[in-house]
PDB file of N, CA, C and O in Angstrom:
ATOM      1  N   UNK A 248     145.049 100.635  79.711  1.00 81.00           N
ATOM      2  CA  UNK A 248     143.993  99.916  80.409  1.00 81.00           C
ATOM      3  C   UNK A 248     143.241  99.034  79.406  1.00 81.00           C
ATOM      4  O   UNK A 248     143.213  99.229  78.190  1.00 81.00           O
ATOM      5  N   UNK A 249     142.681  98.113  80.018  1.00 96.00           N
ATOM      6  CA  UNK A 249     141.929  97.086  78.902  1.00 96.00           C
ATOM      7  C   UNK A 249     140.649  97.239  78.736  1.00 96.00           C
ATOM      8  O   UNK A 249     139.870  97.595  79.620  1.00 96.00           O
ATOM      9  N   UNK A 250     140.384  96.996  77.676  1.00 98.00           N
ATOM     10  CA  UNK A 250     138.857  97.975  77.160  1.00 98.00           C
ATOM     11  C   UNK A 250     138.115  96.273  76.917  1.00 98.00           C
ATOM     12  O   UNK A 250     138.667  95.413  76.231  1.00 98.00           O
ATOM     13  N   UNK A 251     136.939  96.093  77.558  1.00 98.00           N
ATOM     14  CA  UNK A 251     136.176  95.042  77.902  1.00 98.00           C
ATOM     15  C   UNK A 251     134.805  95.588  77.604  1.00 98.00           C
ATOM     16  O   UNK A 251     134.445  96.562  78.266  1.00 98.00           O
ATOM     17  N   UNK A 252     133.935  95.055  76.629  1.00 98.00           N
ATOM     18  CA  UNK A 252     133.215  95.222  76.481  1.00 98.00           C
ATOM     19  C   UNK A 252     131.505  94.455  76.571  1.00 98.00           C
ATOM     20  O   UNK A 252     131.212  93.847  75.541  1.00 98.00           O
ATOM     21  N   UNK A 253     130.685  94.450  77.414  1.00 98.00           N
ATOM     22  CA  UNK A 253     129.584  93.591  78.058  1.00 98.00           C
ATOM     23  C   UNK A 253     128.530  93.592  77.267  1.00 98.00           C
ATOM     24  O   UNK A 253     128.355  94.567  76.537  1.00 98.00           O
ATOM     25  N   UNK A 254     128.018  92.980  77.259  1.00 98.00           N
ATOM     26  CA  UNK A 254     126.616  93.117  75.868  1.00 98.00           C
ATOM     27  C   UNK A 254     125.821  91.973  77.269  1.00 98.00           C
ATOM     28  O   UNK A 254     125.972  90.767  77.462  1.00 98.00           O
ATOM     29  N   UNK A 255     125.293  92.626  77.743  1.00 97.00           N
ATOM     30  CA  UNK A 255     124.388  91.862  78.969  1.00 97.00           C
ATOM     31  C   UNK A 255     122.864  92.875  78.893  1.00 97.00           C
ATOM     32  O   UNK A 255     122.759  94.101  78.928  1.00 97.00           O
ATOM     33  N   UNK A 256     122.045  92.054  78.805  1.00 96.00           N
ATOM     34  CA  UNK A 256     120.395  92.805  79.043  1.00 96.00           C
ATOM     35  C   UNK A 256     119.708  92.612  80.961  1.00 96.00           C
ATOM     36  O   UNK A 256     118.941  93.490  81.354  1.00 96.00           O
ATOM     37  N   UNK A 257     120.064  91.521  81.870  1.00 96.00           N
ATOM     38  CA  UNK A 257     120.155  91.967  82.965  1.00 96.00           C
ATOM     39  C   UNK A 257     120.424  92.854  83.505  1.00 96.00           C
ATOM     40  O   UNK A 257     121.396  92.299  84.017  1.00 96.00           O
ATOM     41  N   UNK A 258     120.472  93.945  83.957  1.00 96.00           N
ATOM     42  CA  UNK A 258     120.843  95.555  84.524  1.00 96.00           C
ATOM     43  C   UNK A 258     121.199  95.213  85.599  1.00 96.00           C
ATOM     44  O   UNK A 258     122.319  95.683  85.799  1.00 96.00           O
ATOM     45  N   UNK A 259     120.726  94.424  86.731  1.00 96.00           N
ATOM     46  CA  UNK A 259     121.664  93.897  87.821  1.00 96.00           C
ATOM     47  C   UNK A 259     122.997  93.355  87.517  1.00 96.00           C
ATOM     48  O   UNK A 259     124.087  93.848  87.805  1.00 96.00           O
ATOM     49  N   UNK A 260     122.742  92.272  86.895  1.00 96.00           N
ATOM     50  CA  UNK A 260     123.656  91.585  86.331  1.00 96.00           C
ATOM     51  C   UNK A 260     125.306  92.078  85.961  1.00 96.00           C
ATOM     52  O   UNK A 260     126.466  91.840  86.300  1.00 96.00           O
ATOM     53  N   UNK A 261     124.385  93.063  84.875  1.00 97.00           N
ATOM     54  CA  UNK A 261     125.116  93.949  84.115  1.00 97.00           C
ATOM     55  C   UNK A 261     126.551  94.696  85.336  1.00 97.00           C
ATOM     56  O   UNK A 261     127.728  94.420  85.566  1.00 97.00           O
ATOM     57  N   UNK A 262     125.684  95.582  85.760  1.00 97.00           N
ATOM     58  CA  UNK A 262     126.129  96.524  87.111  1.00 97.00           C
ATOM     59  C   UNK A 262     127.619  95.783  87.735  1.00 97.00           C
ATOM     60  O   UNK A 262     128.812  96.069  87.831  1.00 97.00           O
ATOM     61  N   UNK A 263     126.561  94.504  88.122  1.00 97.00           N
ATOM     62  CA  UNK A 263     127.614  93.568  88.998  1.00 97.00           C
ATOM     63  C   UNK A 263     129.320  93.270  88.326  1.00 97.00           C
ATOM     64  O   UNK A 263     130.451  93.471  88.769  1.00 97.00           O
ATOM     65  N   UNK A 264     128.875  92.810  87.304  1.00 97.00           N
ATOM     66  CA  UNK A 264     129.786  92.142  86.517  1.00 97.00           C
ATOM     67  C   UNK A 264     131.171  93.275  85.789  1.00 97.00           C
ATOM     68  O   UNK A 264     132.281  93.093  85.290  1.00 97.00           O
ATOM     69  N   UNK A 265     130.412  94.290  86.062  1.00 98.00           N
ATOM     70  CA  UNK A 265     130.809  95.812  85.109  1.00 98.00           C
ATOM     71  C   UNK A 265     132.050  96.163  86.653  1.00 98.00           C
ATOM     72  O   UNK A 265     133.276  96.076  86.713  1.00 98.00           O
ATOM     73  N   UNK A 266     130.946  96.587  87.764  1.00 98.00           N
ATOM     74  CA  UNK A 266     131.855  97.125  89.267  1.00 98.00           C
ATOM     75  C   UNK A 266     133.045  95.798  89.470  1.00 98.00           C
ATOM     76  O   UNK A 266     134.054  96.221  90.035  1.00 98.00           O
ATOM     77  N   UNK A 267     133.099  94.650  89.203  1.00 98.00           N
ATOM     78  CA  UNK A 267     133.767  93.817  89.896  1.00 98.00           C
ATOM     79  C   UNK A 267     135.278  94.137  88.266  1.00 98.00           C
ATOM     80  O   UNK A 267     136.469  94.163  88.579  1.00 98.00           O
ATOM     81  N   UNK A 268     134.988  94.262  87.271  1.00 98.00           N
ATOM     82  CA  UNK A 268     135.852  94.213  86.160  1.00 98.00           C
ATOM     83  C   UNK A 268     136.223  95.467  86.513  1.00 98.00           C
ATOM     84  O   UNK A 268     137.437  95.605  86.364  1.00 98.00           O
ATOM     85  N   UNK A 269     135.458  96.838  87.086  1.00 98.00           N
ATOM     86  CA  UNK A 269     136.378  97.364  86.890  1.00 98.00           C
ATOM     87  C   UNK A 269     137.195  97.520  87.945  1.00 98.00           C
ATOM     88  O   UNK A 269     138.330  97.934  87.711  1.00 98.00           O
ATOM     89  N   UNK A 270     136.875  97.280  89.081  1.00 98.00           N
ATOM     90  CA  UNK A 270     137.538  97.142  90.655  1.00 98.00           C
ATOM     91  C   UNK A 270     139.408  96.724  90.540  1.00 98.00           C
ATOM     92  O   UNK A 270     140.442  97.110  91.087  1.00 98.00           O
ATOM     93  N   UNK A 271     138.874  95.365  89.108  1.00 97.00           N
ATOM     94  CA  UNK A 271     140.561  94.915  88.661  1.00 97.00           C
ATOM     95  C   UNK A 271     141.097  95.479  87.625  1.00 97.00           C
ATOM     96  O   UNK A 271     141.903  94.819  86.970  1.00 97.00           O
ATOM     97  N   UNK A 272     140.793  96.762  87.254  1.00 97.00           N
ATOM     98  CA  UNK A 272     141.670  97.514  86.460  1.00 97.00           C
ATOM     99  C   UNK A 272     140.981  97.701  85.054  1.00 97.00           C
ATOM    100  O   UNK A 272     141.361  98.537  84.235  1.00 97.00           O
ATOM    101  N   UNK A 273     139.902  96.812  84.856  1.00 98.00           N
ATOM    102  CA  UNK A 273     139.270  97.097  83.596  1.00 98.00           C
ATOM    103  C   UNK A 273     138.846  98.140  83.232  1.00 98.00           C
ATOM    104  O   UNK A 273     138.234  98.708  84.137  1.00 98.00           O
ATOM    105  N   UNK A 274     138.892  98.925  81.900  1.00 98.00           N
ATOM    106  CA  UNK A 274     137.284 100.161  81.117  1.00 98.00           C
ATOM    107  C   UNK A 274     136.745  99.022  80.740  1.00 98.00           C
ATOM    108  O   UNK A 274     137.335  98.039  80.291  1.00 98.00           O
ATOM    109  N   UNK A 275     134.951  99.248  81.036  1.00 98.00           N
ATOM    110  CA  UNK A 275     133.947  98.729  80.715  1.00 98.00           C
ATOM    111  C   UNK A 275     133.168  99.326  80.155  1.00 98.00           C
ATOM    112  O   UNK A 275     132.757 100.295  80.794  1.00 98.00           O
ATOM    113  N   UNK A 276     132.435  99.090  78.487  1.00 98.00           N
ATOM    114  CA  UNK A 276     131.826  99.807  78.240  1.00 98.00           C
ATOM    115  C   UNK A 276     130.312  98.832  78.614  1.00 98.00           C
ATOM    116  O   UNK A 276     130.504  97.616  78.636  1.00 98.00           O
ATOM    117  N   UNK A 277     129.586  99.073  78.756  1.00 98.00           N
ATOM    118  CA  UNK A 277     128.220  98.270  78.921  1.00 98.00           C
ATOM    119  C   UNK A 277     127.119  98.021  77.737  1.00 98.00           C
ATOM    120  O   UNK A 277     127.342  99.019  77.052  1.00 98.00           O
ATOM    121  N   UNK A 278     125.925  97.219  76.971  1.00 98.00           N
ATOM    122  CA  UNK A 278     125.174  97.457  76.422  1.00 98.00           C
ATOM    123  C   UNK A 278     124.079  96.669  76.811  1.00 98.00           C
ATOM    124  O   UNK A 278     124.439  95.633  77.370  1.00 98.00           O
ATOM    125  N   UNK A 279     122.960  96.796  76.713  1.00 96.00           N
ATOM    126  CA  UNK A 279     121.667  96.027  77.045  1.00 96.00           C
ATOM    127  C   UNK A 279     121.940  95.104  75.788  1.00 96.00           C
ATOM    128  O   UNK A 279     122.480  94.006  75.923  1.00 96.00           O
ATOM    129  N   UNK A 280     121.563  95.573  74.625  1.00 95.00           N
ATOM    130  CA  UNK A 280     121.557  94.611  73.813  1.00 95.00           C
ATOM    131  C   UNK A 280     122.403  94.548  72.428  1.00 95.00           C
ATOM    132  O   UNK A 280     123.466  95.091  72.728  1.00 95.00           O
ATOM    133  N   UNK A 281     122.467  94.184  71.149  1.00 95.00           N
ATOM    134  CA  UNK A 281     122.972  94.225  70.377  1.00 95.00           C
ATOM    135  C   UNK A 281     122.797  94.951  69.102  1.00 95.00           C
ATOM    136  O   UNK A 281     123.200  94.559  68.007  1.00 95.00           O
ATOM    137  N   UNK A 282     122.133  96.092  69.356  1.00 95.00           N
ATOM    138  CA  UNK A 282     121.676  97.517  68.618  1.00 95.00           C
ATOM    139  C   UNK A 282     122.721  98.051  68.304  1.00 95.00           C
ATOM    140  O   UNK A 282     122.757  98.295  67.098  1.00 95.00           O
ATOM    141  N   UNK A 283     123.715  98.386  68.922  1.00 96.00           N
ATOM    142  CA  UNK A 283     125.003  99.255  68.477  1.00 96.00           C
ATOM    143  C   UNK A 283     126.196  98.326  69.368  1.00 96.00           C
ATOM    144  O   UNK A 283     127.087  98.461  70.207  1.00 96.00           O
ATOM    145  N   UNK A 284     125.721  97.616  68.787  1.00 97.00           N
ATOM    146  CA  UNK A 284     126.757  96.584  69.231  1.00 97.00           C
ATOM    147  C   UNK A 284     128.323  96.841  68.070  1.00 97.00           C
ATOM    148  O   UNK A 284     129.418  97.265  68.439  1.00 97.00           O
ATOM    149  N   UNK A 285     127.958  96.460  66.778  1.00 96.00           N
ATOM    150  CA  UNK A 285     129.128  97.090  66.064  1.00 96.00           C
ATOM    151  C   UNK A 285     129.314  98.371  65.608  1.00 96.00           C
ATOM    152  O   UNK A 285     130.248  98.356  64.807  1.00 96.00           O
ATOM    153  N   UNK A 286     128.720  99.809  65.788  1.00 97.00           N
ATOM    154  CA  UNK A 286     129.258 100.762  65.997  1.00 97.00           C
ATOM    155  C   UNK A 286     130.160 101.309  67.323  1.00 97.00           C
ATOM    156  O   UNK A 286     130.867 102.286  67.569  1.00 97.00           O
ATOM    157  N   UNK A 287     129.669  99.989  68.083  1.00 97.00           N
ATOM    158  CA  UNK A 287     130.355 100.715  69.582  1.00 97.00           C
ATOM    159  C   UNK A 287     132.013  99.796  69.774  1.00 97.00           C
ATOM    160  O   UNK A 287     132.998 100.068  70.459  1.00 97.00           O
ATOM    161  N   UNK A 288     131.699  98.551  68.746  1.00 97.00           N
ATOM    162  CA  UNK A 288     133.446  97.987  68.455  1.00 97.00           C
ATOM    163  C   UNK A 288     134.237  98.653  67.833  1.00 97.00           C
ATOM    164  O   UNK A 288     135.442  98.701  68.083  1.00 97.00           O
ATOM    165  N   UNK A 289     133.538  99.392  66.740  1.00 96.00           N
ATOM    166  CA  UNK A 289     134.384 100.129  65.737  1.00 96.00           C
ATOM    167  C   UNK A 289     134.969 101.448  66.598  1.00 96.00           C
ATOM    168  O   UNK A 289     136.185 101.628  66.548  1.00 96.00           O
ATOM    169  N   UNK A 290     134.377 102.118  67.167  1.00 96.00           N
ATOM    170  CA  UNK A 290     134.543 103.166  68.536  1.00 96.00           C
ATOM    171  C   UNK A 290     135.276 102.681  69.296  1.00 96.00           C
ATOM    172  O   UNK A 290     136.416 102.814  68.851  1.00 96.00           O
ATOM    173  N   UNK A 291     135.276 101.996  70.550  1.00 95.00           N
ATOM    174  CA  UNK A 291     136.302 101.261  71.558  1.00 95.00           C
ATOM    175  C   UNK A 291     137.310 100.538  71.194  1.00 95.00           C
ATOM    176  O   UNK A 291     138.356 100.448  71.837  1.00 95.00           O
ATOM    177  N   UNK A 292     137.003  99.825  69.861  1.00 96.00           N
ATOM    178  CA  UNK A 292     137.955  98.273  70.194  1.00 96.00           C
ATOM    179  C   UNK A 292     137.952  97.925  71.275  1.00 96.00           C
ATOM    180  O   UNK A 292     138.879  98.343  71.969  1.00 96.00           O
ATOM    181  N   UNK A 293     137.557  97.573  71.523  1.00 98.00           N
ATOM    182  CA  UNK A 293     137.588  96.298  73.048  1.00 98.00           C
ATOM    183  C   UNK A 293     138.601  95.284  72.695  1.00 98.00           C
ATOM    184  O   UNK A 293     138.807  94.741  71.609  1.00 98.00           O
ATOM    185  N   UNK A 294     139.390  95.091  74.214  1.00 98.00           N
ATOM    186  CA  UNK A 294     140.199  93.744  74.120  1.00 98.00           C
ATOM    187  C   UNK A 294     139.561  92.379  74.069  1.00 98.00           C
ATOM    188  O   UNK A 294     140.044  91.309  73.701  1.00 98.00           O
ATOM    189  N   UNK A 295     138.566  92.621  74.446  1.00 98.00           N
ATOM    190  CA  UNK A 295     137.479  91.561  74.890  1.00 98.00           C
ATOM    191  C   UNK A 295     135.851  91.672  74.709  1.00 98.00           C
ATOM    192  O   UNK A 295     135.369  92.780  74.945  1.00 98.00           O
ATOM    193  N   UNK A 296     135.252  90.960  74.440  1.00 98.00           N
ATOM    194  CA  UNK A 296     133.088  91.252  74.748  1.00 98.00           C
ATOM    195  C   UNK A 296     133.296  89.843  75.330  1.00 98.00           C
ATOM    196  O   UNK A 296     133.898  88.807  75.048  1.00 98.00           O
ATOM    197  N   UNK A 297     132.300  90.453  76.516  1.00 98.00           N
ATOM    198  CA  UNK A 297     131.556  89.484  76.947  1.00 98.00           C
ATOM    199  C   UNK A 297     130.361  89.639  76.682  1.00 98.00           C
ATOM    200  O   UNK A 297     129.799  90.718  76.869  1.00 98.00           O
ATOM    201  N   UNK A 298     129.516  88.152  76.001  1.00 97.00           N
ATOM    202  CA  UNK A 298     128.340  88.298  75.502  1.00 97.00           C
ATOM    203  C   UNK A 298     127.128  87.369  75.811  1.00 97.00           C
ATOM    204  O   UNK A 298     126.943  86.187  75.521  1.00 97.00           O
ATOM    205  N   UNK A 299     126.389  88.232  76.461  1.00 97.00           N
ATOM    206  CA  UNK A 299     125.613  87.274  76.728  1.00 97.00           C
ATOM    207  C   UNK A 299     124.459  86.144  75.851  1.00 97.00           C
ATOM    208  O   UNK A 299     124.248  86.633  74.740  1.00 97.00           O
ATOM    209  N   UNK A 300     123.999  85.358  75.961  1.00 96.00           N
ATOM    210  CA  UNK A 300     123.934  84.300  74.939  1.00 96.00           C
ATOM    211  C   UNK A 300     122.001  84.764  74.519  1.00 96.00           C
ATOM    212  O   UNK A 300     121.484  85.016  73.431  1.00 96.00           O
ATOM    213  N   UNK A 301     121.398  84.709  75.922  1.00 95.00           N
ATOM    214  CA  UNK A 301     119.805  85.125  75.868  1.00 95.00           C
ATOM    215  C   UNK A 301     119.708  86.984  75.940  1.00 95.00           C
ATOM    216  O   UNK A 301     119.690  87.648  76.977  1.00 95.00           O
ATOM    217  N   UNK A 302     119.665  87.422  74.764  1.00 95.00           N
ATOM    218  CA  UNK A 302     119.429  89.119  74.400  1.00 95.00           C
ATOM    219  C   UNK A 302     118.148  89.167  73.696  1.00 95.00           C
ATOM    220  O   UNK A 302     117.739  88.194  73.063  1.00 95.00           O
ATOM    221  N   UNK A 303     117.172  90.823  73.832  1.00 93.00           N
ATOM    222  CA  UNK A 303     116.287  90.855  73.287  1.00 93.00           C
ATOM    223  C   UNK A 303     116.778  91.491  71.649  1.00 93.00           C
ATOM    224  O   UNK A 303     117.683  92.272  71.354  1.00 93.00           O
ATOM    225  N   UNK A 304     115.807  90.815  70.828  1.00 93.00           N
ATOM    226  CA  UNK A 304     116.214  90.699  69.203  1.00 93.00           C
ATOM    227  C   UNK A 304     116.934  89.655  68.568  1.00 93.00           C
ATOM    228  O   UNK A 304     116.439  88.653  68.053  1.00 93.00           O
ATOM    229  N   UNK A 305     118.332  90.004  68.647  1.00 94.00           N
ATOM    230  CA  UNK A 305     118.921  89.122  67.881  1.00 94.00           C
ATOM    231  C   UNK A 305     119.521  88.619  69.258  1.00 94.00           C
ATOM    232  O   UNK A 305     119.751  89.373  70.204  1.00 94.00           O
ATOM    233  N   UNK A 306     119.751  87.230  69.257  1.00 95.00           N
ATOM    234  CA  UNK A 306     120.647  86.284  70.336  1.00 95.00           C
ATOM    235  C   UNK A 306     121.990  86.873  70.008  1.00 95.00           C
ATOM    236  O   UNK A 306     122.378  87.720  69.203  1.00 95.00           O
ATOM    237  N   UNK A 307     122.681  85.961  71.113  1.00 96.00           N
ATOM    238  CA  UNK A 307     123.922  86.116  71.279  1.00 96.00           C
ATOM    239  C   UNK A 307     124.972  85.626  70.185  1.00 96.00           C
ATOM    240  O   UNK A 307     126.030  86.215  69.968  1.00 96.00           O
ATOM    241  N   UNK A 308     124.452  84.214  69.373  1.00 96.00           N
ATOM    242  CA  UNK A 308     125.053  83.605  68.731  1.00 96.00           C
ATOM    243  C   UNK A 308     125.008  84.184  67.366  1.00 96.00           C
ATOM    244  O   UNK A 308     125.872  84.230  66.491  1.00 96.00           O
ATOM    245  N   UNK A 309     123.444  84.734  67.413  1.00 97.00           N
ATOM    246  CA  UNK A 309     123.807  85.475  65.509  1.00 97.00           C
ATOM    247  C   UNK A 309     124.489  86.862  66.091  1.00 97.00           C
ATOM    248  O   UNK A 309     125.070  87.288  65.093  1.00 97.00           O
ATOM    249  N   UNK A 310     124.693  87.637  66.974  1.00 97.00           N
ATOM    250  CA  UNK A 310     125.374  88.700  67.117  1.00 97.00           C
ATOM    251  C   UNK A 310     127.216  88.107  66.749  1.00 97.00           C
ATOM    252  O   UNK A 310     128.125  88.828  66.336  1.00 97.00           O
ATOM    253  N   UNK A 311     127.261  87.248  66.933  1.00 96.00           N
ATOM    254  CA  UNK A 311     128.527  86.801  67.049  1.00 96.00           C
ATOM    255  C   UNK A 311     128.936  86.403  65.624  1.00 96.00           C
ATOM    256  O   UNK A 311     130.098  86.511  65.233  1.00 96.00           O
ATOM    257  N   UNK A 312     128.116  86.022  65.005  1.00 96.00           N
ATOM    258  CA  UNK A 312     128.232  85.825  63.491  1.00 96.00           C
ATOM    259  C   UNK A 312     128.564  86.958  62.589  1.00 96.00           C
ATOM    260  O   UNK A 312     129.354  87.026  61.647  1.00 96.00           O
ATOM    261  N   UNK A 313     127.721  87.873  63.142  1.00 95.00           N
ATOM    262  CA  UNK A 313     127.705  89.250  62.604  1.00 95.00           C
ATOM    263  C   UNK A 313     128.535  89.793  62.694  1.00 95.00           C
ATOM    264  O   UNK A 313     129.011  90.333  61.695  1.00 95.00           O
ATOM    265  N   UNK A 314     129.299  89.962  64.310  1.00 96.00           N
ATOM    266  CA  UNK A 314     130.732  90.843  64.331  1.00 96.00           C
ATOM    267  C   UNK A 314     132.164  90.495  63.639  1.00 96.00           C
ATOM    268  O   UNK A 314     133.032  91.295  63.288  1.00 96.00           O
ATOM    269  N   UNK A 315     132.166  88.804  63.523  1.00 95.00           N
ATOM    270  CA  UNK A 315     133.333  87.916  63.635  1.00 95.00           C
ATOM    271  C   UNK A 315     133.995  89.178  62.204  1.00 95.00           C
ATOM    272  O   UNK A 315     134.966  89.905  62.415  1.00 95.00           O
ATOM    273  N   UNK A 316     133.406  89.177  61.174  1.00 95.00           N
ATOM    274  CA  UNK A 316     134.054  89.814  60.148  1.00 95.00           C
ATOM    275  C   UNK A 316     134.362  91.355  60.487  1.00 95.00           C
ATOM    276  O   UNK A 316     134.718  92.016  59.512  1.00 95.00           O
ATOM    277  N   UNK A 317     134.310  91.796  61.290  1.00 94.00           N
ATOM    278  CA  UNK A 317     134.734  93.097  61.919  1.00 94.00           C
ATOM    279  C   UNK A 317     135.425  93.363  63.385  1.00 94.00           C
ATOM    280  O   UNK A 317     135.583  94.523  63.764  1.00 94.00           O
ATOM    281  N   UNK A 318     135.911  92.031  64.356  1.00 96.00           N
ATOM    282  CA  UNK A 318     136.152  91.928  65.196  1.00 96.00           C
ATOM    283  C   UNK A 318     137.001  89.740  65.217  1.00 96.00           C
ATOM    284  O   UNK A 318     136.665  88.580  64.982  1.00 96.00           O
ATOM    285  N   UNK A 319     137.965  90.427  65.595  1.00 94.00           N
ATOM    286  CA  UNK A 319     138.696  88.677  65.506  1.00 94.00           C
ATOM    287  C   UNK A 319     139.588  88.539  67.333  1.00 94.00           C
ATOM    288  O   UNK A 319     140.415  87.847  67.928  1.00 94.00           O
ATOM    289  N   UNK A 320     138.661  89.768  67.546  1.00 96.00           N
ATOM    290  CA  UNK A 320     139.629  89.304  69.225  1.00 96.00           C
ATOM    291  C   UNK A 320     138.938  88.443  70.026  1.00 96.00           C
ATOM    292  O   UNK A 320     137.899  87.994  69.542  1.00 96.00           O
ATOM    293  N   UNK A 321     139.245  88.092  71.135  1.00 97.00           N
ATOM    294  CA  UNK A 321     138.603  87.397  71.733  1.00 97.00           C
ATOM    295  C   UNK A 321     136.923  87.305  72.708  1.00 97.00           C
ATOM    296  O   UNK A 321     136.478  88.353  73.176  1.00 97.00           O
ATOM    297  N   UNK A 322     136.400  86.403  72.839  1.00 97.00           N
ATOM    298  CA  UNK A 322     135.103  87.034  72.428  1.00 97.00           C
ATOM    299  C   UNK A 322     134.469  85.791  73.773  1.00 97.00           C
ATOM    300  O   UNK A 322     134.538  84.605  73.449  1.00 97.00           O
ATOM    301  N   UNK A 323     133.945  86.092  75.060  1.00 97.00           N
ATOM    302  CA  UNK A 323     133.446  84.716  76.098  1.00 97.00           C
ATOM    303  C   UNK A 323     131.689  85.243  76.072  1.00 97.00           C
ATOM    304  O   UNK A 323     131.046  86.271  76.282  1.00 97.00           O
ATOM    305  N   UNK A 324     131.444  83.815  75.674  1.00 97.00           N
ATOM    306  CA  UNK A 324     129.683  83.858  75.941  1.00 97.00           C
ATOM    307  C   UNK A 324     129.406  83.851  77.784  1.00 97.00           C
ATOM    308  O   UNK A 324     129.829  83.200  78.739  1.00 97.00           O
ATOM    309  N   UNK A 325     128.667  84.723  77.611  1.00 93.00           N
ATOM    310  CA  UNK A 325     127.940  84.370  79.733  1.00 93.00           C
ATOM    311  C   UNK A 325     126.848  83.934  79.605  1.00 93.00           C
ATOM    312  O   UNK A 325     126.285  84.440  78.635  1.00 93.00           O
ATOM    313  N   UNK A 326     126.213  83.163  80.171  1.00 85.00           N
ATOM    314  CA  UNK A 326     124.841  82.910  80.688  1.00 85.00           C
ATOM    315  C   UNK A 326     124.308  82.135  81.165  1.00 85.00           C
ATOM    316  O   UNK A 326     125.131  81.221  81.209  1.00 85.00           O
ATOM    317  N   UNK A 327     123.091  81.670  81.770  1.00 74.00           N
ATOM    318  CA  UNK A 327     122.815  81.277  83.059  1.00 74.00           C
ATOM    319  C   UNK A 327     122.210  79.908  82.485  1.00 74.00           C
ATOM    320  O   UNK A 327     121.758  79.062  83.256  1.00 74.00           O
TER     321      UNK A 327
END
C-alpha cells in the first residue's frame, strides 16, 4: 500500500483530504504541522507528502528545505 503523508494544519481540511486518499487505497499518516515532520519520514517513508504551503511555525517552503536532504521522493505543495 502507498504510504502518503499530509502535513496540513486545517483539521477539516485535513480529515477530508486524508478519507478521500484513503477511500483509493492510500495509508495516510496526518500532521498539523511541521514539529515531527522528519522523525515521522524517517518512521513511515512515505511515497509521497503533501504539504501544505501556510503552517503554524515554520512554512511550508522552509520545511521543504529542511527535509530535501533526508527525503528525495516526491513531494506536492497544497494550498488555497
Amino acid at each position: 500500500m502507498q504510504e502518503v503523508l499530509l502535513v496540513e494544519d486545517d483539521d477539516r481540511l485535513s480529515m477530508l483530504v486524508s478519507e478521500f486518499l484513503q477511500e483509493q487505497g492510500f495509508n495516510v499518516t496526518r500532521l498539523a504541522d511541521g514539529e515531527k515532520l522528519l522523525t515521522t519520514i524517517q518512521a513511515k517513508a512515505p511515497d509521497i507528502i503533501i504539504l501544505d504551503v501556510m503552517l503554524p511555525g515554520e512554512n511550508g517552503f522552509k520545511l521543504c528545505r529542511n527535509i530535501r536532504p533526508h527525503y528525495n521522493g516526491p513531494l506536492l505543495f497544497m494550498t488555497a
